[in-house]
């Protein structure tokens, strides 16, 4: 009476087991071979669906866990393999597997399934071979404040300020981590940055949670200063809903750049063409004078990121086209869909900030495009001729602590600006600061 679902399943499997045992005994003793085979056939078919479902589920989990690929494309092939296995078992049971009209179709079907499985695997291998640029941890490890082989810039001389108490907590965009990691190394005691995993970017005083989360952390008082592009309207509105206002101080300039695969012959683009591509008005490379590359794969970034907010401002109110999506394996929530990171296909175009793009995709795999005839080189960023150069900021709350304001003042000064330049960004014009 009180078995429940588990009890019922146990009884069903018990009866199936007893039925298979009875059918097997009939076969072994040769008393009722036809009846025994019939019983086993029915029981195999009854067990086929749950057994195949379980096998496909295990295979899907294996694909997710070890290969980090979505199993959607494999499901039809796995179902075919399961059906083939059941068919072979039944043929063995009835002794017909050796007949030509039976084994030939099975062999053909097996070959087709193997080809389909191999084709999917080859496609995934090809996709994984294409360089991808997303917000990965490689850059963060490379510029950890005290990493064993860190590339973090260390200026000459002792820092002009050093905090031992009320230490400002820092956060910000991945693209700017190299510069504020250097700030942290200069002004924070080593012991507060190290801990057990000091080469990893999570720390009470130095974080890198990316632009959207950094603005949220600042608004909620989890950090004291963040380093990022200007906030989006949504980020400003969220802060105001908490009674918080942001105070932005420009500390450097960086070029917002567009790039293509190095094999793409395109070398320059206009601002209006960029708007046309990302609004969906320009969809093919031949509209830009490039033959043989077909449709334009115009990658975007996740909503709220610094580069995506910059693109939205560049669009001047025009509606952005839908960004390419991809399935992402999340072991907690299964398969989820999100905006795809830039993949360096031959027909791709993407955007980022100059320093970050050059660090993440090296060895001449991408080409930075001239915009309106101007190259995004440091000289053109400094003299203001590159049209898409913009400030990045140290952002604090209007109720920031005294030490937080001292940190921002130091960053604006000679030593802080030396770090900005030495890291690879463009310092601000001092006349705009003092």
CSV table of C-alpha atoms in Angstrom, one decimal:
chain,number,residue,atom,x,y,z
A,1,UNK,CA,0.0,0.0,0.0
A,2,UNK,CA,2.8,2.4,0.9
A,3,UNK,CA,5.5,1.4,-1.7
A,4,UNK,CA,5.3,4.6,-3.8
A,5,UNK,CA,7.0,5.0,-7.1
A,6,UNK,CA,10.2,3.3,-6.1
A,7,UNK,CA,8.3,0.2,-4.9
A,8,UNK,CA,6.3,0.0,-8.1
A,9,UNK,CA,9.4,0.2,-10.2
A,10,UNK,CA,11.0,-2.5,-8.1
A,11,UNK,CA,8.0,-4.8,-8.7
A,12,UNK,CA,8.0,-4.1,-12.4
A,13,UNK,CA,11.7,-4.9,-12.8
A,14,UNK,CA,11.2,-8.0,-10.7
A,15,UNK,CA,8.5,-9.3,-13.0
A,16,UNK,CA,10.6,-8.4,-16.0
A,17,UNK,CA,13.5,-10.3,-14.5
A,18,UNK,CA,11.3,-13.3,-13.7
A,19,UNK,CA,9.9,-13.2,-17.2
A,20,UNK,CA,13.3,-13.2,-18.8
A,21,UNK,CA,14.4,-16.0,-16.5
A,22,UNK,CA,11.4,-18.1,-17.5
A,23,UNK,CA,11.9,-17.4,-21.2
A,24,UNK,CA,15.6,-18.3,-20.9
A,25,UNK,CA,14.8,-21.6,-19.2
A,26,UNK,CA,12.3,-22.5,-21.9
A,27,UNK,CA,15.0,-21.9,-24.5
A,28,UNK,CA,17.7,-23.8,-22.6
A,29,UNK,CA,15.5,-26.8,-22.1
A,30,UNK,CA,14.2,-26.6,-25.7
A,31,UNK,CA,10.7,-27.4,-24.5
A,32,UNK,CA,9.0,-24.3,-25.9
A,33,UNK,CA,11.7,-22.5,-27.9
A,34,UNK,CA,9.2,-20.3,-29.9
A,35,UNK,CA,7.4,-19.4,-26.7
A,36,UNK,CA,10.6,-18.6,-24.9
A,37,UNK,CA,11.9,-16.5,-27.8
A,38,UNK,CA,8.6,-14.6,-27.9
A,39,UNK,CA,8.7,-13.9,-24.2
A,40,UNK,CA,12.2,-12.6,-24.4
A,41,UNK,CA,11.4,-10.5,-27.5
A,42,UNK,CA,8.5,-8.8,-25.7
A,43,UNK,CA,10.6,-8.2,-22.6
A,44,UNK,CA,13.6,-6.8,-24.6
A,45,UNK,CA,11.2,-4.4,-26.3
A,46,UNK,CA,9.7,-3.4,-23.0
A,47,UNK,CA,13.1,-2.7,-21.6
A,48,UNK,CA,14.4,-1.0,-24.8
A,49,UNK,CA,13.0,2.4,-24.2
A,50,UNK,CA,14.2,2.9,-20.5
A,51,UNK,CA,17.5,1.3,-21.3
A,52,UNK,CA,18.1,3.4,-24.4
A,53,UNK,CA,17.0,6.5,-22.5
A,54,UNK,CA,19.5,5.7,-19.7
A,55,UNK,CA,22.3,5.0,-22.2
A,56,UNK,CA,21.7,8.2,-24.2
A,57,UNK,CA,21.6,10.2,-20.9
A,58,UNK,CA,24.9,8.8,-19.8
A,59,UNK,CA,26.5,9.5,-23.2
A,60,UNK,CA,25.1,13.1,-23.1
A,61,UNK,CA,26.5,13.7,-19.7
A,62,UNK,CA,29.9,12.3,-20.9
A,63,UNK,CA,29.9,14.7,-23.9
A,64,UNK,CA,29.1,17.6,-21.6
A,65,UNK,CA,31.6,16.8,-18.8
A,66,UNK,CA,34.6,15.7,-20.8
A,67,UNK,CA,34.3,17.3,-24.3
A,68,UNK,CA,32.4,20.4,-23.2
A,69,UNK,CA,30.0,20.2,-26.2
A,70,UNK,CA,26.3,20.4,-26.5
A,71,UNK,CA,24.9,16.9,-27.1
A,72,UNK,CA,21.9,18.1,-29.2
A,73,UNK,CA,23.4,17.2,-32.5
A,74,UNK,CA,24.4,13.8,-31.2
A,75,UNK,CA,21.0,12.7,-29.9
A,76,UNK,CA,19.6,11.5,-33.2
A,77,UNK,CA,22.8,9.4,-33.8
A,78,UNK,CA,22.7,8.0,-30.3
A,79,UNK,CA,19.1,7.0,-30.7
A,80,UNK,CA,20.0,5.3,-34.0
A,81,UNK,CA,22.8,3.4,-32.3
A,82,UNK,CA,20.5,2.3,-29.5
A,83,UNK,CA,17.9,1.1,-32.0
A,84,UNK,CA,20.6,-0.8,-33.9
A,85,UNK,CA,21.8,-2.6,-30.7
A,86,UNK,CA,18.3,-3.7,-29.9
A,87,UNK,CA,17.8,-4.9,-33.5
A,88,UNK,CA,21.1,-6.9,-33.4
A,89,UNK,CA,20.0,-8.5,-30.0
A,90,UNK,CA,16.7,-9.6,-31.5
A,91,UNK,CA,18.4,-11.0,-34.6
A,92,UNK,CA,20.8,-13.0,-32.4
A,93,UNK,CA,17.9,-14.2,-30.4
A,94,UNK,CA,16.0,-15.5,-33.4
A,95,UNK,CA,19.1,-16.7,-35.2
A,96,UNK,CA,18.7,-14.6,-38.3
A,97,UNK,CA,21.7,-12.4,-38.1
A,98,UNK,CA,23.7,-14.5,-40.6
A,99,UNK,CA,21.2,-14.1,-43.3
A,100,UNK,CA,22.3,-11.8,-46.1
A,101,UNK,CA,19.1,-9.8,-46.3
A,102,UNK,CA,19.5,-9.1,-42.6
A,103,UNK,CA,23.2,-8.4,-42.0
A,104,UNK,CA,23.7,-6.3,-45.1
A,105,UNK,CA,21.2,-3.6,-44.0
A,106,UNK,CA,22.6,-3.7,-40.5
A,107,UNK,CA,26.2,-3.3,-41.8
A,108,UNK,CA,25.1,-0.4,-44.0
A,109,UNK,CA,23.2,1.3,-41.2
A,110,UNK,CA,26.2,0.8,-38.9
A,111,UNK,CA,28.4,2.5,-41.4
A,112,UNK,CA,26.1,5.4,-41.8
A,113,UNK,CA,25.8,5.9,-38.0
A,114,UNK,CA,29.6,5.8,-37.6
A,115,UNK,CA,29.9,8.4,-40.4
A,116,UNK,CA,27.4,10.6,-38.7
A,117,UNK,CA,29.1,10.2,-35.3
A,118,UNK,CA,32.5,10.9,-36.8
A,119,UNK,CA,31.2,13.9,-38.7
A,120,UNK,CA,29.8,15.5,-35.6
A,121,UNK,CA,33.0,14.8,-33.7
A,122,UNK,CA,35.1,16.2,-36.6
A,123,UNK,CA,32.9,19.3,-36.6
A,124,UNK,CA,33.4,19.8,-32.9
A,125,UNK,CA,37.2,19.4,-33.3
A,126,UNK,CA,37.2,21.9,-36.1
A,127,UNK,CA,35.1,24.4,-34.0
A,128,UNK,CA,37.5,24.0,-31.0
A,129,UNK,CA,40.5,24.6,-33.3
A,130,UNK,CA,39.3,28.1,-34.3
A,131,UNK,CA,40.8,30.7,-32.0
A,132,UNK,CA,38.2,32.3,-29.7
A,133,UNK,CA,38.3,35.5,-27.8
A,134,UNK,CA,36.2,35.8,-24.7
A,135,UNK,CA,36.6,37.0,-21.2
A,136,UNK,CA,38.9,34.2,-20.1
A,137,UNK,CA,41.2,33.8,-17.1
A,138,UNK,CA,44.4,33.6,-19.1
A,139,UNK,CA,44.9,37.3,-19.1
A,140,UNK,CA,44.2,37.5,-15.3
A,141,UNK,CA,46.8,34.9,-14.5
A,142,UNK,CA,49.3,36.5,-16.7
A,143,UNK,CA,48.9,39.8,-14.9
A,144,UNK,CA,48.4,38.6,-11.3
A,145,UNK,CA,50.1,41.1,-8.9
A,146,UNK,CA,52.6,38.6,-7.6
A,147,UNK,CA,52.4,35.7,-10.1
A,148,UNK,CA,55.6,33.8,-10.5
A,149,UNK,CA,55.8,34.8,-14.2
A,150,UNK,CA,53.5,37.9,-14.1
A,151,UNK,CA,53.7,40.5,-16.8
A,152,UNK,CA,52.3,43.2,-14.5
A,153,UNK,CA,54.1,46.5,-15.0
A,154,UNK,CA,56.2,47.6,-12.0
A,155,UNK,CA,57.4,51.3,-12.2
A,156,UNK,CA,60.7,52.5,-10.8
A,157,UNK,CA,60.8,53.9,-7.3
A,158,UNK,CA,58.7,53.4,-4.2
A,159,UNK,CA,55.0,54.2,-4.4
A,160,UNK,CA,54.0,57.6,-3.1
A,161,UNK,CA,51.1,56.2,-1.2
A,162,UNK,CA,50.7,52.9,0.6
A,163,UNK,CA,47.6,51.7,2.5
A,164,UNK,CA,47.8,49.6,5.6
A,165,UNK,CA,44.3,50.1,6.8
A,166,UNK,CA,41.0,51.1,5.2
A,167,UNK,CA,42.4,49.6,2.0
A,168,UNK,CA,40.3,50.4,-1.0
A,169,UNK,CA,38.8,47.3,-2.6
A,170,UNK,CA,39.2,47.2,-6.4
A,171,UNK,CA,37.2,45.6,-9.2
A,172,UNK,CA,36.6,46.1,-12.8
A,173,UNK,CA,36.6,45.1,-16.4
A,174,UNK,CA,38.8,42.2,-17.7
A,175,UNK,CA,40.2,44.4,-20.4
A,176,UNK,CA,41.6,46.8,-17.7
A,177,UNK,CA,42.8,44.2,-15.2
A,178,UNK,CA,46.5,44.5,-16.2
A,179,UNK,CA,46.5,48.2,-15.2
A,180,UNK,CA,44.6,48.0,-11.9
A,181,UNK,CA,46.5,44.9,-10.9
A,182,UNK,CA,49.6,47.0,-11.1
A,183,UNK,CA,47.9,49.7,-9.0
A,184,UNK,CA,47.0,47.1,-6.4
A,185,UNK,CA,50.6,45.8,-6.3
A,186,UNK,CA,51.9,49.3,-5.7
A,187,UNK,CA,49.6,50.5,-3.0
A,188,UNK,CA,48.4,47.4,-1.2
A,189,UNK,CA,50.4,45.3,1.2
A,190,UNK,CA,51.5,42.0,-0.4
A,191,UNK,CA,49.9,39.9,2.3
A,192,UNK,CA,46.4,41.1,1.5
A,193,UNK,CA,46.8,40.3,-2.1
A,194,UNK,CA,48.3,36.8,-1.8
A,195,UNK,CA,46.4,34.5,0.5
A,196,UNK,CA,46.4,30.8,-0.6
A,197,UNK,CA,45.7,31.4,-4.2
A,198,UNK,CA,47.2,34.8,-4.9
A,199,UNK,CA,47.7,34.1,-8.6
A,200,UNK,CA,44.0,33.8,-9.0
A,201,UNK,CA,42.0,37.0,-9.6
A,202,UNK,CA,39.5,36.6,-6.7
A,203,UNK,CA,40.5,38.5,-3.6
A,204,UNK,CA,38.9,40.7,-1.0
A,205,UNK,CA,40.9,43.7,-2.2
A,206,UNK,CA,41.5,42.9,-5.9
A,207,UNK,CA,38.7,41.3,-8.0
A,208,UNK,CA,37.9,41.0,-11.6
A,209,UNK,CA,34.2,40.2,-11.9
A,210,UNK,CA,33.8,41.9,-15.4
A,211,UNK,CA,32.1,45.2,-16.0
A,212,UNK,CA,28.4,44.3,-15.3
A,213,UNK,CA,29.1,42.6,-12.0
A,214,UNK,CA,31.7,45.3,-11.1
A,215,UNK,CA,29.1,48.1,-11.4
A,216,UNK,CA,26.7,46.0,-9.3
A,217,UNK,CA,29.3,45.4,-6.6
A,218,UNK,CA,30.1,49.1,-6.5
A,219,UNK,CA,26.4,50.1,-6.2
A,220,UNK,CA,25.9,47.6,-3.4
A,221,UNK,CA,29.0,48.6,-1.5
A,222,UNK,CA,30.9,45.4,-2.1
A,223,UNK,CA,33.9,47.3,-3.5
A,224,UNK,CA,35.2,50.9,-3.3
A,225,UNK,CA,36.5,51.6,-6.8
A,226,UNK,CA,36.1,50.0,-10.2
A,227,UNK,CA,38.0,50.4,-13.4
A,228,UNK,CA,35.8,50.3,-16.5
A,229,UNK,CA,34.2,52.1,-19.4
A,230,UNK,CA,31.3,54.5,-18.7
A,231,UNK,CA,28.3,52.7,-17.2
A,232,UNK,CA,25.2,51.8,-19.3
A,233,UNK,CA,21.9,53.4,-18.6
A,234,UNK,CA,20.7,50.2,-16.8
A,235,UNK,CA,23.8,50.2,-14.5
A,236,UNK,CA,23.3,53.9,-13.6
A,237,UNK,CA,19.5,53.3,-13.0
A,238,UNK,CA,20.3,50.4,-10.7
A,239,UNK,CA,22.6,52.5,-8.6
A,240,UNK,CA,20.0,55.2,-8.3
A,241,UNK,CA,17.4,52.7,-7.2
A,242,UNK,CA,19.7,52.0,-4.2
A,243,UNK,CA,20.2,55.7,-3.6
A,244,UNK,CA,23.8,55.6,-5.0
A,245,UNK,CA,25.5,57.9,-7.5
A,246,UNK,CA,28.7,57.2,-9.4
A,247,UNK,CA,31.6,59.6,-9.7
A,248,UNK,CA,33.7,59.0,-12.7
A,249,UNK,CA,37.3,60.1,-13.1
A,250,UNK,CA,39.1,59.5,-16.5
A,251,UNK,CA,42.4,57.8,-16.0
A,252,UNK,CA,43.4,56.8,-19.5
A,253,UNK,CA,42.3,56.4,-23.1
A,254,UNK,CA,41.8,53.3,-25.1
A,255,UNK,CA,40.8,52.6,-28.7
A,256,UNK,CA,37.6,50.8,-29.4
A,257,UNK,CA,38.6,48.5,-32.3
A,258,UNK,CA,37.1,46.3,-34.9
A,259,UNK,CA,38.9,43.3,-36.3
A,260,UNK,CA,38.6,40.5,-38.8
A,261,UNK,CA,40.4,37.3,-39.5
A,262,UNK,CA,43.9,38.0,-40.9
A,263,UNK,CA,43.0,36.2,-44.1
A,264,UNK,CA,40.2,38.6,-44.8
A,265,UNK,CA,41.6,41.2,-47.3
A,266,UNK,CA,39.5,44.1,-45.7
A,267,UNK,CA,41.8,46.7,-44.2
A,268,UNK,CA,39.5,49.6,-43.3
A,269,UNK,CA,35.9,50.3,-42.6
A,270,UNK,CA,33.8,53.4,-42.0
A,271,UNK,CA,31.8,54.2,-38.9
A,272,UNK,CA,28.6,54.2,-41.1
A,273,UNK,CA,29.5,50.7,-42.4
A,274,UNK,CA,29.9,49.5,-38.8
A,275,UNK,CA,26.5,50.8,-38.0
A,276,UNK,CA,25.1,49.1,-41.1
A,277,UNK,CA,26.7,45.7,-40.2
A,278,UNK,CA,25.5,45.7,-36.6
A,279,UNK,CA,22.0,46.9,-37.5
A,280,UNK,CA,21.6,44.1,-40.0
A,281,UNK,CA,21.5,46.4,-43.0
A,282,UNK,CA,24.8,45.1,-44.4
A,283,UNK,CA,24.9,41.3,-44.3
A,284,UNK,CA,27.4,40.1,-46.9
A,285,UNK,CA,31.1,40.8,-47.4
A,286,UNK,CA,30.7,41.6,-51.0
A,287,UNK,CA,28.7,44.7,-50.0
A,288,UNK,CA,32.1,45.9,-48.6
A,289,UNK,CA,34.0,44.9,-51.7
A,290,UNK,CA,35.2,41.5,-50.3
A,291,UNK,CA,34.5,38.6,-52.6
A,292,UNK,CA,34.2,34.9,-51.6
A,293,UNK,CA,33.5,35.2,-47.9
A,294,UNK,CA,29.7,35.1,-48.0
A,295,UNK,CA,27.6,36.3,-45.0
A,296,UNK,CA,29.2,38.4,-42.3
A,297,UNK,CA,29.4,36.8,-38.9
A,298,UNK,CA,29.1,39.9,-36.7
A,299,UNK,CA,29.9,38.9,-33.1
A,300,UNK,CA,28.8,40.9,-30.1
A,301,UNK,CA,29.5,40.8,-26.4
A,302,UNK,CA,27.3,40.0,-23.5
A,303,UNK,CA,24.9,42.7,-22.4
A,304,UNK,CA,26.3,45.2,-19.9
A,305,UNK,CA,30.0,44.6,-20.8
A,306,UNK,CA,32.1,47.6,-21.4
A,307,UNK,CA,32.6,46.9,-25.1
A,308,UNK,CA,29.0,46.1,-25.7
A,309,UNK,CA,27.9,49.4,-24.0
A,310,UNK,CA,30.4,51.2,-26.2
A,311,UNK,CA,29.0,49.6,-29.4
A,312,UNK,CA,25.5,50.6,-28.3
A,313,UNK,CA,26.6,54.2,-28.0
A,314,UNK,CA,28.3,54.1,-31.4
A,315,UNK,CA,25.0,52.9,-33.0
A,316,UNK,CA,23.4,56.3,-32.1
A,317,UNK,CA,20.0,54.8,-31.3
A,318,UNK,CA,19.8,52.3,-34.2
A,319,UNK,CA,18.6,48.9,-33.2
A,320,UNK,CA,21.3,46.2,-32.8
A,321,UNK,CA,20.7,43.0,-34.7
A,322,UNK,CA,20.5,39.8,-32.7
A,323,UNK,CA,23.9,38.5,-31.7
A,324,UNK,CA,25.1,35.0,-32.6
A,325,UNK,CA,24.2,32.6,-29.8
A,326,UNK,CA,25.8,29.3,-28.7
A,327,UNK,CA,24.8,26.5,-26.3
A,328,UNK,CA,26.9,26.5,-23.2
A,329,UNK,CA,27.3,23.5,-20.9
A,330,UNK,CA,26.5,24.4,-17.3
A,331,UNK,CA,26.7,21.3,-15.1
A,332,UNK,CA,24.3,23.0,-12.6
A,333,UNK,CA,21.6,24.1,-15.0
A,334,UNK,CA,22.2,21.9,-18.1
A,335,UNK,CA,22.4,23.5,-21.5
A,336,UNK,CA,21.9,27.2,-21.6
A,337,UNK,CA,22.0,29.7,-24.4
A,338,UNK,CA,24.2,32.8,-24.3
A,339,UNK,CA,25.8,35.4,-26.6
A,340,UNK,CA,28.7,33.6,-28.3
A,341,UNK,CA,32.3,34.8,-27.8
A,342,UNK,CA,34.2,35.9,-30.9
A,343,UNK,CA,35.4,33.0,-33.0
A,344,UNK,CA,38.0,33.8,-35.6
A,345,UNK,CA,36.2,32.5,-38.6
A,346,UNK,CA,37.3,33.8,-42.0
A,347,UNK,CA,34.0,35.6,-42.4
A,348,UNK,CA,33.9,37.0,-38.8
A,349,UNK,CA,34.1,40.5,-37.5
A,350,UNK,CA,34.4,41.4,-33.9
A,351,UNK,CA,35.2,44.3,-31.5
A,352,UNK,CA,37.0,44.9,-28.3
A,353,UNK,CA,39.4,47.4,-26.8
A,354,UNK,CA,42.8,47.5,-28.4
A,355,UNK,CA,45.1,46.2,-25.7
A,356,UNK,CA,42.8,43.4,-24.8
A,357,UNK,CA,42.3,42.2,-28.3
A,358,UNK,CA,46.0,42.2,-29.0
A,359,UNK,CA,46.7,40.3,-25.8
A,360,UNK,CA,44.1,37.6,-26.3
A,361,UNK,CA,44.6,36.9,-30.1
A,362,UNK,CA,48.2,37.1,-31.0
A,363,UNK,CA,50.5,35.7,-33.7
A,364,UNK,CA,48.8,37.7,-36.5
A,365,UNK,CA,45.5,35.8,-36.3
A,366,UNK,CA,43.4,39.0,-36.5
A,367,UNK,CA,43.8,42.3,-38.3
A,368,UNK,CA,42.7,45.5,-36.6
A,369,UNK,CA,40.8,47.7,-39.1
A,370,UNK,CA,41.4,51.3,-39.9
A,371,UNK,CA,38.2,53.2,-39.0
A,372,UNK,CA,37.4,56.2,-41.3
A,373,UNK,CA,40.9,55.8,-42.7
A,374,UNK,CA,42.7,56.1,-39.3
A,375,UNK,CA,44.7,53.2,-37.7
A,376,UNK,CA,44.2,52.5,-34.0
A,377,UNK,CA,47.8,53.0,-33.0
A,378,UNK,CA,49.0,54.7,-29.9
A,379,UNK,CA,50.0,57.9,-31.7
A,380,UNK,CA,46.5,58.4,-33.2
A,381,UNK,CA,44.9,57.6,-29.8
A,382,UNK,CA,47.0,60.2,-28.1
A,383,UNK,CA,46.5,63.0,-30.7
A,384,UNK,CA,42.8,62.3,-30.9
A,385,UNK,CA,42.6,61.5,-34.6
A,386,UNK,CA,41.4,57.9,-34.2
A,387,UNK,CA,37.6,58.4,-34.1
A,388,UNK,CA,36.7,55.6,-31.7
A,389,UNK,CA,39.1,56.3,-28.8
A,390,UNK,CA,37.4,56.9,-25.5
A,391,UNK,CA,38.3,57.4,-21.9
A,392,UNK,CA,38.2,54.7,-19.3
A,393,UNK,CA,37.5,55.5,-15.7
A,394,UNK,CA,38.1,55.0,-12.1
A,395,UNK,CA,34.5,54.9,-10.8
A,396,UNK,CA,33.7,55.5,-7.1
A,397,UNK,CA,30.6,56.4,-5.2
A,398,UNK,CA,29.9,60.0,-4.2
A,399,UNK,CA,30.2,58.8,-0.6
A,400,UNK,CA,33.6,57.2,-1.1
A,401,UNK,CA,36.1,57.0,1.7
A,402,UNK,CA,39.1,59.3,2.1
A,403,UNK,CA,41.5,56.6,1.2
A,404,UNK,CA,39.6,55.7,-2.0
A,405,UNK,CA,39.8,59.3,-3.1
A,406,UNK,CA,43.5,59.4,-2.3
A,407,UNK,CA,43.9,56.3,-4.6
A,408,UNK,CA,42.1,58.0,-7.5
A,409,UNK,CA,44.2,61.2,-7.0
A,410,UNK,CA,47.4,59.1,-7.1
A,411,UNK,CA,46.3,57.3,-10.3
A,412,UNK,CA,45.8,60.7,-11.9
A,413,UNK,CA,49.3,61.8,-10.9
A,414,UNK,CA,52.7,61.1,-12.4
A,415,UNK,CA,53.2,57.6,-10.9
A,416,UNK,CA,49.7,56.3,-11.7
A,417,UNK,CA,49.9,57.6,-15.3
A,418,UNK,CA,53.3,56.0,-15.7
A,419,UNK,CA,51.6,52.7,-14.9
A,420,UNK,CA,48.8,53.4,-17.4
A,421,UNK,CA,51.4,54.0,-20.2
A,422,UNK,CA,53.8,51.3,-19.1
A,423,UNK,CA,51.1,48.7,-19.1
A,424,UNK,CA,50.2,49.5,-22.7
A,425,UNK,CA,47.3,52.0,-22.5
A,426,UNK,CA,47.2,55.7,-23.4
A,427,UNK,CA,47.6,58.1,-20.5
A,428,UNK,CA,45.1,61.0,-20.1
A,429,UNK,CA,46.0,64.5,-21.1
A,430,UNK,CA,47.1,66.2,-17.8
A,431,UNK,CA,45.5,69.4,-18.8
A,432,UNK,CA,42.1,67.7,-18.5
A,433,UNK,CA,42.9,66.5,-15.0
A,434,UNK,CA,44.6,69.2,-13.0
